Amino acid sequence: GGPGGRRQWRNLKKIVESEGYERLPIDAPTYSSLEAPPSLLPVKKFCDLTGLQAKYTDPKTLLRYHSARQYALVRLAPDHTVQELLKFRNATVSLK
């Protein structure tokens, strides 16, 4: 670490230099060269209100929710609030 036992801050360039990647063979795998196929697992969906894993989606607003308690809030939410919540996950929808 640094003075007084604190860690010294280093930017990414310094970290990469200190790892010695330039000494590795050209075909050696590194964090910056690894490629992985897409996951076979389904994408997890999260509740727009709580951040917990969402089990349900409201068909009217398309908001995702975790339980019946959140569903009651989703159904009572004004349109402008629903639009703001959808913006957080880039899923804007025009409500009718």
Short mmCIF file of N, CA, C and O in Angstrom, two decimals:
data_model
loop_
_atom_site.label_atom_id
_atom_site.label_comp_id
_atom_site.label_asym_id
_atom_site.label_seq_id
_atom_site.Cartn_x
_atom_site.Cartn_y
_atom_site.Cartn_z
N GLY A 1 0.80 -1.19 0.00
CA GLY A 1 0.00 0.00 0.00
C GLY A 1 0.84 1.24 0.00
O GLY A 1 2.03 1.23 -0.22
N GLY A 2 0.21 2.33 0.29
CA GLY A 2 0.85 3.63 0.31
C GLY A 2 1.22 4.04 1.71
O GLY A 2 1.27 3.22 2.63
N PRO A 3 1.44 5.33 1.92
CA PRO A 3 1.80 5.82 3.26
C PRO A 3 0.66 5.60 4.25
O PRO A 3 -0.50 5.73 3.93
N GLY A 4 1.01 5.23 5.47
CA GLY A 4 0.00 5.03 6.51
C GLY A 4 -0.85 3.79 6.30
O GLY A 4 -1.93 3.68 6.86
N GLY A 5 -0.40 2.84 5.48
CA GLY A 5 -1.15 1.62 5.26
C GLY A 5 -2.31 1.76 4.29
O GLY A 5 -3.06 0.83 4.09
N ARG A 6 -2.47 2.93 3.70
CA ARG A 6 -3.57 3.12 2.73
C ARG A 6 -3.14 2.63 1.36
O ARG A 6 -1.96 2.67 1.01
N ARG A 7 -4.10 2.17 0.58
CA ARG A 7 -3.81 1.73 -0.78
C ARG A 7 -3.62 2.95 -1.66
O ARG A 7 -4.35 3.92 -1.55
N GLN A 8 -2.65 2.84 -2.55
CA GLN A 8 -2.41 3.93 -3.48
C GLN A 8 -3.28 3.72 -4.72
O GLN A 8 -3.37 2.62 -5.25
N TRP A 9 -3.92 4.78 -5.17
CA TRP A 9 -4.80 4.71 -6.33
C TRP A 9 -3.96 4.59 -7.60
O TRP A 9 -2.96 5.26 -7.76
N ARG A 10 -4.37 3.65 -8.50
CA ARG A 10 -3.70 3.48 -9.79
C ARG A 10 -4.75 3.42 -10.88
O ARG A 10 -5.79 2.80 -10.72
N ASN A 11 -4.46 4.07 -12.00
CA ASN A 11 -5.41 4.01 -13.11
C ASN A 11 -5.21 2.70 -13.88
O ASN A 11 -4.29 1.94 -13.63
N LEU A 12 -6.13 2.42 -14.81
CA LEU A 12 -6.10 1.15 -15.54
C LEU A 12 -4.79 0.95 -16.29
O LEU A 12 -4.24 -0.15 -16.30
N LYS A 13 -4.26 1.99 -16.89
CA LYS A 13 -3.01 1.86 -17.64
C LYS A 13 -1.88 1.37 -16.73
O LYS A 13 -1.12 0.48 -17.10
N LYS A 14 -1.80 1.92 -15.51
CA LYS A 14 -0.75 1.52 -14.56
C LYS A 14 -0.95 0.06 -14.12
O LYS A 14 0.01 -0.69 -13.98
N ILE A 15 -2.19 -0.33 -13.91
CA ILE A 15 -2.47 -1.70 -13.49
C ILE A 15 -2.06 -2.68 -14.59
O ILE A 15 -1.39 -3.68 -14.33
N VAL A 16 -2.43 -2.37 -15.83
CA VAL A 16 -2.08 -3.25 -16.96
C VAL A 16 -0.56 -3.33 -17.11
O VAL A 16 -0.01 -4.41 -17.32
N GLU A 17 0.12 -2.20 -16.97
CA GLU A 17 1.59 -2.20 -17.07
C GLU A 17 2.20 -3.06 -15.98
O GLU A 17 3.14 -3.82 -16.21
N SER A 18 1.66 -2.99 -14.77
CA SER A 18 2.24 -3.74 -13.65
C SER A 18 1.97 -5.24 -13.77
O SER A 18 2.69 -6.04 -13.19
N GLU A 19 0.95 -5.64 -14.50
CA GLU A 19 0.66 -7.06 -14.68
C GLU A 19 1.62 -7.72 -15.66
O GLU A 19 1.71 -8.93 -15.72
N GLY A 20 2.31 -6.94 -16.48
CA GLY A 20 3.29 -7.48 -17.40
C GLY A 20 2.70 -8.20 -18.60
O GLY A 20 3.26 -9.18 -19.10
N TYR A 21 1.55 -7.74 -19.07
CA TYR A 21 0.91 -8.38 -20.22
C TYR A 21 1.81 -8.37 -21.46
O TYR A 21 1.74 -9.28 -22.28
N GLU A 22 2.66 -7.38 -21.57
CA GLU A 22 3.51 -7.30 -22.77
C GLU A 22 4.53 -8.44 -22.83
O GLU A 22 5.04 -8.75 -23.88
N ARG A 23 4.79 -9.10 -21.70
CA ARG A 23 5.74 -10.22 -21.68
C ARG A 23 5.09 -11.55 -22.02
O ARG A 23 5.77 -12.55 -22.24
N LEU A 24 3.76 -11.59 -22.06
CA LEU A 24 3.04 -12.83 -22.36
C LEU A 24 3.08 -13.13 -23.86
O LEU A 24 3.16 -12.22 -24.67
N PRO A 25 2.99 -14.41 -24.24
CA PRO A 25 2.88 -14.73 -25.66
C PRO A 25 1.62 -14.09 -26.25
O PRO A 25 0.63 -13.87 -25.55
N ILE A 26 1.65 -13.79 -27.53
CA ILE A 26 0.56 -13.07 -28.19
C ILE A 26 -0.77 -13.81 -28.08
O ILE A 26 -1.83 -13.19 -28.02
N ASP A 27 -0.73 -15.16 -28.02
CA ASP A 27 -1.99 -15.91 -27.96
C ASP A 27 -2.40 -16.30 -26.53
O ASP A 27 -3.35 -17.04 -26.34
N ALA A 28 -1.71 -15.77 -25.52
CA ALA A 28 -2.06 -16.06 -24.12
C ALA A 28 -3.36 -15.33 -23.75
O ALA A 28 -3.52 -14.16 -24.08
N PRO A 29 -4.29 -16.02 -23.10
CA PRO A 29 -5.54 -15.36 -22.72
C PRO A 29 -5.32 -14.35 -21.59
O PRO A 29 -4.61 -14.61 -20.63
N THR A 30 -5.93 -13.19 -21.73
CA THR A 30 -5.91 -12.16 -20.70
C THR A 30 -7.34 -11.65 -20.53
O THR A 30 -8.21 -11.96 -21.34
N TYR A 31 -7.57 -10.82 -19.51
CA TYR A 31 -8.91 -10.27 -19.31
C TYR A 31 -9.38 -9.48 -20.52
O TYR A 31 -10.55 -9.47 -20.85
N SER A 32 -8.47 -8.82 -21.20
CA SER A 32 -8.88 -8.00 -22.34
C SER A 32 -9.02 -8.80 -23.63
O SER A 32 -9.58 -8.29 -24.59
N SER A 33 -8.56 -10.04 -23.67
CA SER A 33 -8.65 -10.80 -24.91
C SER A 33 -9.65 -11.96 -24.85
O SER A 33 -9.92 -12.57 -25.87
N LEU A 34 -10.16 -12.26 -23.67
CA LEU A 34 -11.09 -13.39 -23.55
C LEU A 34 -12.43 -13.07 -24.20
O LEU A 34 -12.93 -11.97 -24.09
N GLU A 35 -12.97 -14.04 -24.88
CA GLU A 35 -14.29 -13.91 -25.45
C GLU A 35 -15.11 -15.09 -24.96
O GLU A 35 -14.61 -16.20 -24.84
N ALA A 36 -16.36 -14.83 -24.69
CA ALA A 36 -17.24 -15.89 -24.21
C ALA A 36 -18.53 -15.85 -25.02
O ALA A 36 -18.98 -14.80 -25.42
N PRO A 37 -19.12 -17.01 -25.24
CA PRO A 37 -20.40 -17.04 -25.96
C PRO A 37 -21.49 -16.48 -25.06
O PRO A 37 -21.32 -16.38 -23.84
N PRO A 38 -22.63 -16.12 -25.62
CA PRO A 38 -23.74 -15.64 -24.80
C PRO A 38 -24.17 -16.72 -23.80
O PRO A 38 -24.05 -17.91 -24.08
N SER A 39 -24.67 -16.28 -22.68
CA SER A 39 -25.12 -17.22 -21.65
C SER A 39 -26.31 -18.03 -22.16
O SER A 39 -27.16 -17.52 -22.89
N LEU A 40 -26.38 -19.28 -21.74
CA LEU A 40 -27.51 -20.13 -22.08
C LEU A 40 -28.65 -19.95 -21.08
O LEU A 40 -29.77 -20.40 -21.31
N LEU A 41 -28.37 -19.29 -19.96
CA LEU A 41 -29.38 -19.05 -18.95
C LEU A 41 -30.29 -17.90 -19.38
O LEU A 41 -29.83 -16.96 -20.03
N PRO A 42 -31.56 -17.92 -18.99
CA PRO A 42 -32.44 -16.80 -19.34
C PRO A 42 -32.00 -15.53 -18.60
O PRO A 42 -31.45 -15.60 -17.49
N VAL A 43 -32.25 -14.39 -19.21
CA VAL A 43 -31.89 -13.11 -18.61
C VAL A 43 -32.76 -12.88 -17.38
O VAL A 43 -33.97 -13.08 -17.43
N LYS A 44 -32.15 -12.47 -16.29
CA LYS A 44 -32.91 -12.19 -15.08
C LYS A 44 -33.61 -10.84 -15.23
O LYS A 44 -33.05 -9.89 -15.76
N LYS A 45 -34.83 -10.78 -14.74
CA LYS A 45 -35.61 -9.55 -14.77
C LYS A 45 -35.82 -9.09 -13.34
O LYS A 45 -36.06 -9.90 -12.45
N PHE A 46 -35.74 -7.78 -13.13
CA PHE A 46 -35.82 -7.24 -11.78
C PHE A 46 -37.00 -6.29 -11.63
O PHE A 46 -37.39 -5.60 -12.58
N CYS A 47 -37.56 -6.27 -10.43
CA CYS A 47 -38.71 -5.44 -10.10
C CYS A 47 -38.34 -3.97 -10.29
O CYS A 47 -37.29 -3.51 -9.82
N ASP A 48 -39.20 -3.23 -10.99
CA ASP A 48 -38.95 -1.80 -11.23
C ASP A 48 -39.11 -0.97 -9.97
O ASP A 48 -38.66 0.17 -9.93
N LEU A 49 -39.71 -1.52 -8.94
CA LEU A 49 -39.94 -0.77 -7.70
C LEU A 49 -38.93 -1.11 -6.62
O LEU A 49 -38.46 -0.22 -5.91
N THR A 50 -38.60 -2.40 -6.47
CA THR A 50 -37.76 -2.82 -5.34
C THR A 50 -36.35 -3.25 -5.74
O THR A 50 -35.47 -3.29 -4.90
N GLY A 51 -36.15 -3.65 -6.99
CA GLY A 51 -34.86 -4.18 -7.40
C GLY A 51 -34.72 -5.67 -7.14
O GLY A 51 -33.72 -6.27 -7.51
N LEU A 52 -35.72 -6.28 -6.50
CA LEU A 52 -35.70 -7.73 -6.30
C LEU A 52 -36.01 -8.43 -7.61
O LEU A 52 -36.51 -7.80 -8.55
N GLN A 53 -35.74 -9.71 -7.67
CA GLN A 53 -36.02 -10.44 -8.90
C GLN A 53 -37.53 -10.42 -9.16
O GLN A 53 -38.32 -10.71 -8.28
N ALA A 54 -37.90 -10.02 -10.38
CA ALA A 54 -39.32 -9.88 -10.74
C ALA A 54 -39.86 -11.19 -11.27
O ALA A 54 -39.29 -11.79 -12.17
N LYS A 55 -40.98 -11.59 -10.70
CA LYS A 55 -41.63 -12.81 -11.16
C LYS A 55 -42.73 -12.49 -12.16
O LYS A 55 -43.16 -13.36 -12.90
N TYR A 56 -43.19 -11.24 -12.16
CA TYR A 56 -44.37 -10.88 -12.94
C TYR A 56 -44.16 -9.57 -13.71
O TYR A 56 -43.34 -8.75 -13.34
N THR A 57 -44.97 -9.40 -14.78
CA THR A 57 -44.99 -8.15 -15.55
C THR A 57 -46.44 -7.73 -15.72
O THR A 57 -47.29 -8.53 -16.13
N ASP A 58 -46.73 -6.47 -15.41
CA ASP A 58 -48.08 -5.94 -15.58
C ASP A 58 -48.34 -5.76 -17.07
O ASP A 58 -47.58 -5.05 -17.75
N PRO A 59 -49.38 -6.36 -17.63
CA PRO A 59 -49.62 -6.26 -19.07
C PRO A 59 -50.00 -4.86 -19.54
O PRO A 59 -49.74 -4.50 -20.68
N LYS A 60 -50.58 -4.05 -18.65
CA LYS A 60 -50.98 -2.70 -19.04
C LYS A 60 -49.79 -1.73 -19.09
O LYS A 60 -49.61 -1.01 -20.06
N THR A 61 -49.01 -1.72 -18.03
CA THR A 61 -47.91 -0.74 -17.94
C THR A 61 -46.56 -1.31 -18.36
O THR A 61 -45.62 -0.56 -18.59
N LEU A 62 -46.44 -2.63 -18.41
CA LEU A 62 -45.19 -3.35 -18.70
C LEU A 62 -44.16 -3.19 -17.59
O LEU A 62 -42.99 -3.52 -17.77
N LEU A 63 -44.61 -2.70 -16.42
CA LEU A 63 -43.70 -2.65 -15.27
C LEU A 63 -43.55 -4.05 -14.71
O LEU A 63 -44.50 -4.84 -14.67
N ARG A 64 -42.34 -4.36 -14.27
CA ARG A 64 -42.07 -5.65 -13.65
C ARG A 64 -42.21 -5.49 -12.14
O ARG A 64 -41.84 -4.46 -11.58
N TYR A 65 -42.76 -6.52 -11.49
CA TYR A 65 -42.95 -6.44 -10.05
C TYR A 65 -42.67 -7.79 -9.40
O TYR A 65 -42.71 -8.83 -10.04
N HIS A 66 -42.38 -7.72 -8.10
CA HIS A 66 -41.95 -8.89 -7.35
C HIS A 66 -43.10 -9.64 -6.67
O HIS A 66 -43.07 -10.86 -6.58
N SER A 67 -44.09 -8.91 -6.18
CA SER A 67 -45.15 -9.56 -5.42
C SER A 67 -46.46 -8.79 -5.56
O SER A 67 -46.51 -7.73 -6.17
N ALA A 68 -47.51 -9.32 -4.94
CA ALA A 68 -48.83 -8.68 -4.98
C ALA A 68 -48.80 -7.28 -4.38
O ALA A 68 -49.51 -6.38 -4.83
N ARG A 69 -47.96 -7.08 -3.39
CA ARG A 69 -47.86 -5.75 -2.76
C ARG A 69 -47.38 -4.71 -3.78
O ARG A 69 -47.92 -3.61 -3.86
N GLN A 70 -46.38 -5.05 -4.58
CA GLN A 70 -45.91 -4.12 -5.61
C GLN A 70 -46.94 -3.98 -6.74
O GLN A 70 -47.07 -2.92 -7.33
N TYR A 71 -47.68 -5.05 -7.03
CA TYR A 71 -48.70 -4.98 -8.08
C TYR A 71 -49.74 -3.91 -7.74
O TYR A 71 -50.16 -3.14 -8.60
N ALA A 72 -50.14 -3.85 -6.49
CA ALA A 72 -51.11 -2.84 -6.07
C ALA A 72 -50.56 -1.44 -6.32
O ALA A 72 -51.28 -0.56 -6.79
N LEU A 73 -49.27 -1.24 -6.05
CA LEU A 73 -48.65 0.07 -6.30
C LEU A 73 -48.55 0.36 -7.79
O LEU A 73 -48.76 1.49 -8.22
N VAL A 74 -48.23 -0.66 -8.58
CA VAL A 74 -48.11 -0.49 -10.03
C VAL A 74 -49.45 -0.04 -10.61
O VAL A 74 -49.51 0.87 -11.44
N ARG A 75 -50.54 -0.67 -10.17
CA ARG A 75 -51.85 -0.34 -10.72
C ARG A 75 -52.32 1.05 -10.30
O ARG A 75 -53.11 1.67 -11.00
N LEU A 76 -51.85 1.56 -9.18
CA LEU A 76 -52.24 2.89 -8.70
C LEU A 76 -51.33 4.01 -9.20
O LEU A 76 -51.65 5.18 -9.04
N ALA A 77 -50.21 3.65 -9.79
CA ALA A 77 -49.22 4.65 -10.21
C ALA A 77 -49.74 5.49 -11.38
O ALA A 77 -50.30 4.95 -12.33
N PRO A 78 -49.58 6.82 -11.30
CA PRO A 78 -49.98 7.67 -12.42
C PRO A 78 -49.07 7.42 -13.64
O PRO A 78 -47.94 6.94 -13.51
N ASP A 79 -49.60 7.74 -14.82
CA ASP A 79 -48.87 7.48 -16.07
C ASP A 79 -47.47 8.09 -16.09
O ASP A 79 -46.52 7.45 -16.54
N HIS A 80 -47.32 9.32 -15.58
CA HIS A 80 -45.99 9.95 -15.63
C HIS A 80 -44.99 9.20 -14.74
O HIS A 80 -43.81 9.10 -15.07
N THR A 81 -45.46 8.62 -13.65
CA THR A 81 -44.57 7.83 -12.78
C THR A 81 -44.16 6.54 -13.48
O THR A 81 -42.99 6.13 -13.43
N VAL A 82 -45.12 5.91 -14.14
CA VAL A 82 -44.83 4.68 -14.88
C VAL A 82 -43.78 4.97 -15.95
O VAL A 82 -42.81 4.23 -16.12
N GLN A 83 -43.95 6.09 -16.68
CA GLN A 83 -42.99 6.46 -17.73
C GLN A 83 -41.59 6.65 -17.15
O GLN A 83 -40.60 6.23 -17.74
N GLU A 84 -41.50 7.30 -16.00
CA GLU A 84 -40.19 7.51 -15.36
C GLU A 84 -39.56 6.18 -14.95
O GLU A 84 -38.36 5.98 -15.13
N LEU A 85 -40.36 5.27 -14.41
CA LEU A 85 -39.82 3.97 -14.01
C LEU A 85 -39.34 3.18 -15.23
O LEU A 85 -38.30 2.51 -15.19
N LEU A 86 -40.07 3.26 -16.33
CA LEU A 86 -39.67 2.56 -17.55
C LEU A 86 -38.40 3.15 -18.14
O LEU A 86 -37.58 2.44 -18.72
N LYS A 87 -38.21 4.45 -17.98
CA LYS A 87 -36.98 5.10 -18.49
C LYS A 87 -35.74 4.52 -17.83
O LYS A 87 -34.69 4.43 -18.45
N PHE A 88 -35.86 4.13 -16.55
CA PHE A 88 -34.70 3.60 -15.83
C PHE A 88 -34.12 2.37 -16.50
O PHE A 88 -32.94 2.10 -16.42
N ARG A 89 -34.97 1.58 -17.15
CA ARG A 89 -34.44 0.40 -17.84
C ARG A 89 -34.58 0.52 -19.34
O ARG A 89 -34.58 -0.47 -20.08
N ASN A 90 -34.67 1.75 -19.84
CA ASN A 90 -34.73 2.04 -21.27
C ASN A 90 -35.84 1.25 -21.96
O ASN A 90 -35.64 0.65 -23.01
N ALA A 91 -37.01 1.25 -21.36
CA ALA A 91 -38.15 0.53 -21.92
C ALA A 91 -39.35 1.46 -22.05
O ALA A 91 -40.45 1.12 -21.66
N THR A 92 -39.13 2.65 -22.58
CA THR A 92 -40.23 3.61 -22.65
C THR A 92 -41.34 3.10 -23.54
O THR A 92 -41.12 2.49 -24.58
N VAL A 93 -42.55 3.32 -23.08
CA VAL A 93 -43.75 2.86 -23.77
C VAL A 93 -44.78 3.97 -23.68
O VAL A 93 -44.88 4.65 -22.67
N SER A 94 -45.53 4.15 -24.74
CA SER A 94 -46.59 5.15 -24.69
C SER A 94 -47.86 4.47 -24.18
O SER A 94 -48.36 3.52 -24.77
N LEU A 95 -48.32 4.93 -23.03
CA LEU A 95 -49.51 4.33 -22.42
C LEU A 95 -50.77 4.94 -23.01
O LEU A 95 -50.83 6.12 -23.27
N LYS A 96 -51.79 4.11 -23.19
CA LYS A 96 -53.05 4.58 -23.75
C LYS A 96 -54.13 4.56 -22.71
O LYS A 96 -54.18 3.79 -21.85
#
